[in-house]
Short mmCIF file of C-alpha atoms and ligand atoms in Angstrom, two decimals:
data_model
loop_
_atom_site.label_atom_id
_atom_site.label_comp_id
_atom_site.label_asym_id
_atom_site.label_seq_id
_atom_site.Cartn_x
_atom_site.Cartn_y
_atom_site.Cartn_z
CA MET A 6 83.70 83.33 69.42
CA SER A 7 87.43 85.23 69.63
CA GLY A 8 89.66 86.26 71.11
CA CYS A 9 91.55 85.61 74.75
CA VAL A 10 89.50 87.12 78.42
CA ALA A 11 90.73 87.63 81.99
CA LEU A 12 89.25 86.53 85.00
CA VAL A 13 90.54 88.03 88.39
CA VAL A 14 89.41 85.51 90.91
CA ALA A 15 88.88 88.45 93.86
CA ALA A 16 85.56 87.36 96.21
CA GLY A 17 87.42 85.38 99.19
CA ARG A 18 86.82 86.97 102.16
CA GLY A 19 90.11 85.87 103.70
CA ARG A 20 92.67 87.10 105.75
CA ARG A 21 92.64 91.38 106.15
CA PHE A 22 95.43 93.81 106.25
CA GLY A 23 96.30 96.98 107.47
CA ALA A 24 93.47 98.48 108.25
CA GLY A 25 90.63 95.90 108.23
CA THR A 26 90.30 96.13 104.27
CA PRO A 27 89.69 92.93 102.54
CA LYS A 28 93.29 91.96 101.28
CA GLN A 29 93.11 91.89 97.61
CA TYR A 30 92.02 95.70 98.58
CA SER A 31 94.57 96.38 100.72
CA LEU A 32 96.94 99.52 98.77
CA LEU A 33 100.68 97.95 97.89
CA ALA A 34 102.44 100.88 97.80
CA GLY A 35 98.97 103.26 97.00
CA THR A 36 97.64 100.67 94.65
CA PRO A 37 95.03 98.12 95.29
CA MET A 38 96.15 94.55 95.07
CA LEU A 39 93.21 93.97 92.77
CA ARG A 40 93.94 96.35 90.70
CA ARG A 41 97.86 95.53 90.08
CA CYS A 42 96.00 92.26 88.77
CA MET A 43 93.49 94.16 86.37
CA LEU A 44 96.26 96.25 84.67
CA ALA A 45 98.96 93.18 84.61
CA PHE A 46 96.11 92.09 82.20
CA LEU A 47 94.66 95.31 80.65
CA GLU A 48 97.84 96.77 79.48
CA HIS A 49 98.95 92.90 77.87
CA PRO A 50 98.43 92.76 74.43
CA ARG A 51 97.11 89.05 73.33
CA VAL A 52 94.71 89.87 76.78
CA ASP A 53 91.54 91.15 75.25
CA ALA A 54 88.92 91.89 78.18
CA VAL A 55 89.30 91.58 81.89
CA GLY A 56 86.70 90.91 84.56
CA ALA A 57 86.52 90.44 88.52
CA ILE A 58 84.51 88.08 90.52
CA ILE A 59 83.85 90.03 93.67
CA HIS A 60 82.37 89.23 96.90
CA PRO A 61 78.81 90.91 96.76
CA ASP A 62 79.89 92.63 99.83
CA ASP A 63 82.83 94.86 98.33
CA GLY A 64 80.92 96.53 95.76
CA GLU A 65 82.40 99.75 96.48
CA LEU A 66 85.67 98.84 96.75
CA TYR A 67 85.67 97.82 93.90
CA ALA A 68 84.45 100.32 92.35
CA ALA A 69 87.02 102.51 94.20
CA ALA A 70 90.27 100.09 93.35
CA SER A 71 88.73 100.20 89.27
CA GLU A 72 87.31 103.60 88.84
CA GLY A 73 89.12 105.12 85.77
CA LEU A 74 89.50 101.43 84.29
CA GLN A 75 87.99 99.25 81.08
CA LEU A 76 86.94 96.23 82.79
CA LEU A 77 84.03 94.40 82.13
CA GLU A 78 81.05 94.64 84.17
CA PRO A 79 81.90 92.46 87.84
CA VAL A 80 80.43 89.14 88.41
CA ASN A 81 79.09 87.99 92.25
CA GLY A 82 81.95 85.44 92.99
CA GLY A 83 79.75 82.19 95.40
CA ALA A 84 80.64 80.67 98.76
CA SER A 85 83.81 78.48 97.43
CA ARG A 86 86.43 79.25 95.13
CA GLN A 87 85.55 76.54 92.91
CA LYS A 88 82.11 77.84 92.46
CA SER A 89 82.82 81.79 92.00
CA ALA A 90 85.14 80.99 88.85
CA ARG A 91 82.70 79.13 87.76
CA LEU A 92 79.64 82.13 88.32
CA GLY A 93 82.76 84.24 86.62
CA LEU A 94 82.57 82.04 83.26
CA GLU A 95 78.91 81.80 83.26
CA SER A 96 79.41 85.22 82.67
CA LEU A 97 80.90 84.88 79.81
CA ALA A 98 79.19 82.20 78.13
CA GLU A 99 77.25 84.47 75.24
CA ARG A 100 80.13 86.24 74.52
CA ARG A 101 82.29 82.87 73.76
CA PRO A 102 85.64 83.58 73.91
CA ASP A 103 88.67 81.51 72.15
CA GLN A 104 90.69 81.44 75.80
CA VAL A 105 89.97 82.52 79.61
CA LEU A 106 92.74 83.14 81.70
CA ILE A 107 92.39 82.92 85.19
CA HIS A 108 94.00 84.36 88.30
CA ASP A 109 93.86 84.79 91.42
CA ALA A 110 93.84 88.34 93.15
CA ALA A 111 96.10 86.87 95.41
CA ARG A 112 99.09 87.38 92.95
CA PRO A 113 99.51 91.12 92.43
CA PHE A 114 102.68 90.22 91.19
CA VAL A 115 102.27 88.66 87.35
CA ASP A 116 104.13 90.13 84.68
CA GLU A 117 103.55 90.16 81.20
CA GLY A 118 106.36 87.49 80.54
CA VAL A 119 104.10 85.03 82.86
CA ILE A 120 100.82 85.74 80.77
CA SER A 121 101.99 85.22 77.31
CA ARG A 122 104.22 81.78 77.94
CA VAL A 123 100.77 80.87 79.31
CA VAL A 124 99.05 83.03 76.19
CA LYS A 125 101.23 80.78 74.13
CA ALA A 126 100.80 77.11 75.37
CA LEU A 127 97.40 77.55 74.15
CA LYS A 128 98.09 77.71 70.85
CA THR A 129 98.83 74.02 70.74
CA ALA A 130 96.83 72.65 74.25
CA PRO A 131 93.57 72.61 75.41
CA ALA A 132 94.50 74.33 79.31
CA ALA A 133 98.49 75.58 80.50
CA ILE A 134 99.17 76.99 84.10
CA PRO A 135 102.62 78.09 85.13
CA ALA A 136 104.79 76.46 87.98
CA LEU A 137 108.32 76.06 89.51
CA PRO A 138 109.89 73.30 90.19
CA VAL A 139 110.28 72.87 93.58
CA ASN A 140 113.81 73.70 95.13
CA ASP A 141 113.75 72.26 99.11
CA THR A 142 113.69 69.47 99.89
CA LEU A 143 110.86 67.51 101.49
CA LYS A 144 109.41 66.48 105.00
CA ARG A 145 107.09 64.53 105.51
CA GLY A 146 105.91 64.61 109.98
CA GLN A 147 103.72 63.65 111.82
CA ALA A 148 103.77 65.12 115.76
CA GLY A 149 106.55 67.24 114.76
CA ARG A 150 108.44 64.73 113.84
CA ILE A 151 109.95 63.86 110.09
CA VAL A 152 108.27 60.05 109.40
CA ALA A 153 109.78 60.40 105.47
CA THR A 154 111.94 62.50 102.78
CA VAL A 155 109.69 63.18 99.49
CA GLY A 156 110.70 62.87 96.55
CA ARG A 157 110.50 66.53 94.53
CA ALA A 158 111.81 65.52 91.07
CA ASP A 159 108.45 65.28 89.69
CA LEU A 160 106.31 68.30 91.93
CA TRP A 161 105.27 71.79 91.25
CA ARG A 162 104.08 75.15 92.81
CA ALA A 163 101.31 75.79 90.73
CA GLN A 164 100.50 79.66 90.25
CA THR A 165 98.13 81.83 88.03
CA PRO A 166 97.08 82.94 85.78
CA GLN A 167 95.89 79.50 84.53
CA GLY A 168 94.80 79.18 80.63
CA PHE A 169 92.09 77.09 79.07
CA ARG A 170 90.52 77.11 76.03
CA PHE A 171 87.16 78.70 77.46
CA ARG A 172 84.53 76.73 76.06
CA GLU A 173 86.04 72.89 77.92
CA ILE A 174 86.86 75.02 81.24
CA LEU A 175 83.54 75.81 80.97
CA ALA A 176 82.27 72.14 80.59
CA ALA A 177 84.53 70.93 83.29
CA HIS A 178 83.24 73.85 85.91
CA ARG A 179 79.69 72.64 85.10
CA ARG A 180 80.84 69.18 85.85
CA TYR A 181 82.24 69.45 88.50
CA GLU A 182 80.11 71.90 90.13
CA GLY A 183 80.69 71.19 93.96
CA ALA A 184 83.77 69.69 93.74
CA ASP A 185 85.31 71.82 96.43
CA LEU A 186 88.70 71.95 93.57
CA THR A 187 91.76 74.21 95.22
CA ASP A 188 92.54 75.66 91.34
CA ASP A 189 91.13 75.81 88.03
CA ALA A 190 93.68 73.24 87.16
CA ALA A 191 92.09 71.00 89.32
CA VAL A 192 89.24 71.17 87.25
CA ALA A 193 90.81 70.59 84.51
CA GLU A 194 92.65 67.41 84.98
CA ARG A 195 89.75 66.14 86.54
CA ALA A 196 87.43 66.18 83.41
CA GLY A 197 90.57 64.37 81.19
CA LEU A 198 91.70 67.88 80.29
CA ALA A 199 95.65 68.10 79.46
CA VAL A 200 97.23 70.85 81.42
CA GLU A 201 100.30 71.99 80.58
CA LEU A 202 103.39 73.91 82.57
CA VAL A 203 104.72 76.77 80.99
CA ALA A 204 107.77 78.57 83.28
CA GLY A 205 106.62 81.00 86.15
CA SER A 206 108.02 83.16 88.16
CA GLU A 207 108.90 83.84 91.40
CA ASP A 208 108.43 87.87 91.35
CA ASN A 209 104.75 86.10 91.26
CA VAL A 210 103.99 85.24 94.95
CA LYS A 211 100.65 85.27 96.65
CA ILE A 212 100.55 87.28 99.23
CA THR A 213 98.51 85.39 102.07
CA THR A 214 99.72 86.18 105.47
CA GLU A 215 101.08 89.91 106.84
CA ASP A 216 104.29 89.05 106.08
CA ASP A 217 103.99 88.15 102.70
CA TRP A 218 101.87 91.69 103.11
CA ARG A 219 105.03 93.71 104.76
CA ARG A 220 107.34 91.79 102.51
CA ALA A 221 105.26 92.69 99.54
CA GLN A 222 105.36 96.17 100.72
CA GLN A 223 109.44 96.59 101.03
CA TRP A 224 109.92 94.79 97.47
CA LEU A 225 107.89 98.46 96.11
CA GLY A 226 109.55 100.92 98.47
CA GLY A 227 105.62 101.72 99.94
CA GLY A 228 105.82 104.93 102.46
CA THR A 229 107.84 108.17 102.31
CA VAL A 230 110.55 109.25 103.06
CA ARG A 231 111.56 112.54 105.51
CA THR A 232 114.62 114.42 105.54
CA GLY A 233 115.69 116.96 108.21
CA ILE A 234 118.42 119.45 108.21
CA GLY A 235 119.51 120.87 111.71
CA PHE A 236 122.74 123.72 112.62
CA ASP A 237 123.98 125.25 115.77
CA ALA A 238 126.79 126.91 117.21
CA HIS A 239 127.77 127.20 120.65
CA ARG A 240 130.89 129.86 122.49
CA TYR A 241 133.36 129.13 124.44
CA GLY A 242 133.73 130.05 127.63
CA PRO A 243 136.04 129.28 130.77
CA GLY A 244 135.80 125.71 131.90
CA GLU A 245 137.76 122.70 131.87
CA GLU A 246 135.69 120.62 129.20
CA VAL A 247 133.46 120.24 126.16
CA MET A 248 130.10 118.01 125.80
CA LEU A 249 130.41 116.75 122.57
CA CYS A 250 127.21 114.42 120.47
CA GLY A 251 127.32 112.84 124.56
CA VAL A 252 130.71 113.13 125.14
CA SER A 253 132.39 114.73 127.78
CA ILE A 254 135.82 116.30 126.30
CA PRO A 255 138.65 117.50 128.51
CA HIS A 256 139.82 121.16 126.92
CA HIS A 257 141.01 124.66 127.55
CA ALA A 258 137.35 126.03 127.69
CA ALA A 259 133.93 124.50 128.18
CA LEU A 260 131.04 125.96 126.20
CA VAL A 261 128.08 128.52 127.24
CA GLY A 262 125.23 127.67 127.21
CA HIS A 263 122.35 127.24 128.94
CA SER A 264 121.98 123.52 128.73
CA ASP A 265 124.99 121.33 128.45
CA ALA A 266 126.25 123.39 125.04
CA ASP A 267 126.51 120.21 122.59
CA VAL A 268 126.29 121.39 119.42
CA GLY A 269 126.36 118.21 117.82
CA LEU A 270 123.23 116.74 119.66
CA HIS A 271 121.72 120.19 119.29
CA ALA A 272 122.08 120.43 115.43
CA LEU A 273 121.40 115.99 115.23
CA THR A 274 117.91 117.74 117.77
CA ASP A 275 116.78 120.38 115.59
CA ALA A 276 117.80 117.37 112.34
CA LEU A 277 115.00 115.52 113.38
CA LEU A 278 112.40 117.83 114.40
CA GLY A 279 112.16 120.00 111.32
CA ALA A 280 112.52 115.63 110.03
CA ILE A 281 108.81 116.12 110.78
CA ALA A 282 107.83 119.19 110.77
CA ALA A 283 107.25 119.76 114.53
CA GLY A 284 109.28 123.48 115.25
CA ASP A 285 113.16 123.41 116.18
CA ILE A 286 114.48 122.70 119.66
CA GLY A 287 114.38 126.31 121.40
CA GLY A 288 110.57 126.03 121.50
CA HIS A 289 110.39 122.66 122.68
CA PHE A 290 113.13 123.24 125.64
CA PRO A 291 113.21 126.87 126.07
CA ALA A 292 116.24 129.04 127.09
CA ASP A 293 114.58 130.84 129.56
CA ASP A 294 112.71 127.55 131.49
CA PRO A 295 114.74 127.04 134.98
CA GLU A 296 113.73 123.05 134.21
CA TRP A 297 116.62 123.16 131.62
CA ARG A 298 119.14 124.70 132.99
CA ASP A 299 122.51 122.68 132.72
CA ALA A 300 120.22 119.81 131.46
CA PRO A 301 122.49 117.07 129.67
CA SER A 302 120.95 117.28 126.14
CA GLU A 303 120.36 113.80 125.85
CA VAL A 304 117.00 114.74 127.19
CA PHE A 305 116.14 117.08 123.55
CA LEU A 306 117.44 114.63 121.48
CA LYS A 307 115.70 111.09 123.35
CA LYS A 308 112.35 113.68 123.04
CA ALA A 309 113.29 114.72 119.27
CA GLY A 310 113.29 110.38 119.01
CA GLU A 311 109.32 109.46 120.41
CA LEU A 312 108.48 112.02 118.48
CA ILE A 313 109.27 110.70 115.28
CA ARG A 314 108.19 106.93 116.74
CA GLU A 315 104.67 108.14 118.00
CA ARG A 316 104.05 109.30 114.24
CA ASP A 317 105.46 105.70 113.27
CA GLY A 318 108.26 106.88 111.76
CA ALA A 319 111.79 105.10 112.17
CA ILE A 320 114.83 107.04 111.57
CA ALA A 321 116.94 105.59 108.43
CA ASN A 322 119.96 107.48 109.37
CA VAL A 323 121.68 110.29 110.94
CA ASP A 324 124.74 112.51 109.94
CA VAL A 325 126.00 114.85 112.46
CA THR A 326 129.48 117.22 110.94
CA LEU A 327 131.42 118.84 113.95
CA ILE A 328 133.36 122.15 112.42
CA CYS A 329 135.82 123.09 114.69
CA GLU A 330 139.78 123.71 114.94
CA ALA A 331 140.32 121.48 118.48
CA PRO A 332 139.30 119.55 120.54
CA LYS A 333 140.71 116.54 117.75
CA ILE A 334 137.91 114.48 117.75
CA ALA A 335 138.77 111.51 115.88
CA PRO A 336 140.02 109.74 119.34
CA HIS A 337 136.12 110.72 120.10
CA ARG A 338 134.34 109.28 117.62
CA ALA A 339 133.25 105.64 117.85
CA ALA A 340 131.75 106.71 121.71
CA MET A 341 130.43 110.06 120.04
CA VAL A 342 128.69 107.61 118.01
CA ARG A 343 127.67 104.59 120.31
CA ARG A 344 126.26 107.74 122.44
CA ILE A 345 123.84 109.20 119.39
CA ALA A 346 122.69 105.39 118.89
CA GLU A 347 122.37 104.59 122.36
CA ILE A 348 120.49 107.73 122.95
CA LEU A 349 118.21 107.24 119.65
CA ASP A 350 118.00 103.51 119.98
CA LEU A 351 119.51 103.07 116.71
CA ALA A 352 122.05 100.51 115.21
CA GLU A 353 125.43 101.99 115.19
CA ASP A 354 125.72 101.87 111.52
CA ARG A 355 122.71 104.14 111.11
CA VAL A 356 125.00 106.91 113.39
CA SER A 357 127.72 109.02 111.48
CA VAL A 358 129.98 111.05 112.90
CA LYS A 359 132.51 113.61 111.03
CA ALA A 360 134.59 116.44 111.50
CA THR A 361 136.07 119.03 110.31
CA THR A 362 137.60 122.62 110.62
CA THR A 363 137.49 125.62 108.44
CA GLU A 364 141.21 126.71 108.38
CA GLN A 365 141.60 128.92 110.60
CA MET A 366 139.04 131.48 109.01
CA GLY A 367 135.68 132.13 110.45
CA PHE A 368 134.99 132.21 114.22
CA THR A 369 135.98 128.66 114.55
CA GLY A 370 138.83 129.23 113.15
CA ARG A 371 139.72 131.92 115.54
CA GLY A 372 138.66 129.23 118.20
CA GLU A 373 136.07 131.39 119.03
CA GLY A 374 133.55 128.81 119.69
CA ILE A 375 132.16 125.08 117.40
CA ALA A 376 129.33 125.09 114.93
CA ALA A 377 127.72 121.44 114.00
CA GLN A 378 125.69 120.60 111.36
CA ALA A 379 122.98 117.59 110.98
CA ILE A 380 121.10 115.74 108.66
CA THR A 381 118.94 112.73 109.02
CA ALA A 382 116.44 110.90 106.34
CA LEU A 383 113.07 109.40 108.61
CA SER A 384 111.25 106.15 106.85
CA PHE A 385 107.01 106.10 107.20
CA ALA A 386 105.02 102.61 106.39
CA PRO A 387 102.69 103.59 103.94
CA GLY A 388 99.74 105.63 104.50
CA LYS A 389 101.82 107.83 107.53
CA HIS A 390 103.90 110.22 107.72
MG1 MG B 422 122.25 125.03 121.42
#
């Protein structure tokens, strides 16, 4: 007899996330949940071997999720969680480790500290589980109404891995086979084993619902960020107003162009198209096409926004710099931000409009026209780009 073996229970036929994959094989920032669990135990210095208990239909998924890892042969689970855990323990009957840790594959954020605390407690206790106190006030409800407030003083939220002396937990599982208990500690309790509580971790969450899964992806910052940059310039001609970032500003000249010559929105449209590698504004809206003569440039910007949404992208931010000596931009800046936010259906705090001069140097400095630069960042969920 020697050592400590970790078993990850992944035999459930529960919810499917993402592309219809069973949740234990769903990718979190590119790595299947089950693989994350197995890695946590493989990397722990006090764990000598790691195995998984899987569903008989998941052989191929398991092979992909465990590629390149040094693991025990996977064991097929049974119809209930309790049966799956027992089959996993039976598979170790010949190896007879001193200790076994049984972990739920739905807790992919298990860390070294939690594992260490359980292993340490097993030096003196026959069983130990990580747990956290209940902080919320608990109510008992019936038909949508509170009937009692439940004392929470002695209540704990049980996590995994749950650790046991191997011989004792195997005997308990054999004895209470079919009792349909929801965790291994309950089997140990039924057998009269003293189960010690050690500190769990708030990060060691169980991924049960689609919301849990999405939140986990956000924590991990999964997905892709793409950026785009745009530049445009238009010269002055006769007229009495300029269109800048969707706002008409009275001026002693107008900007010349096929459309309304809004340099700000043109630069921004190119930045957005650039971020998704979708060409440029001239390709989508050719200057020789009469359809776009005097067109409001918001049409172009809206189109770029739609192309991003079609690709399941989200605009994280846009930032436009207008380069001119006149007109003064500051009095119109808030209106420009509001207009861009409206066109792209964004919150205003994701939109920035700035202005600068070139100190009377160059074509903008001589008042021959106005230039604009824009930059954007887009975010895409994992698997999208
Ligand atoms: Mg232009």
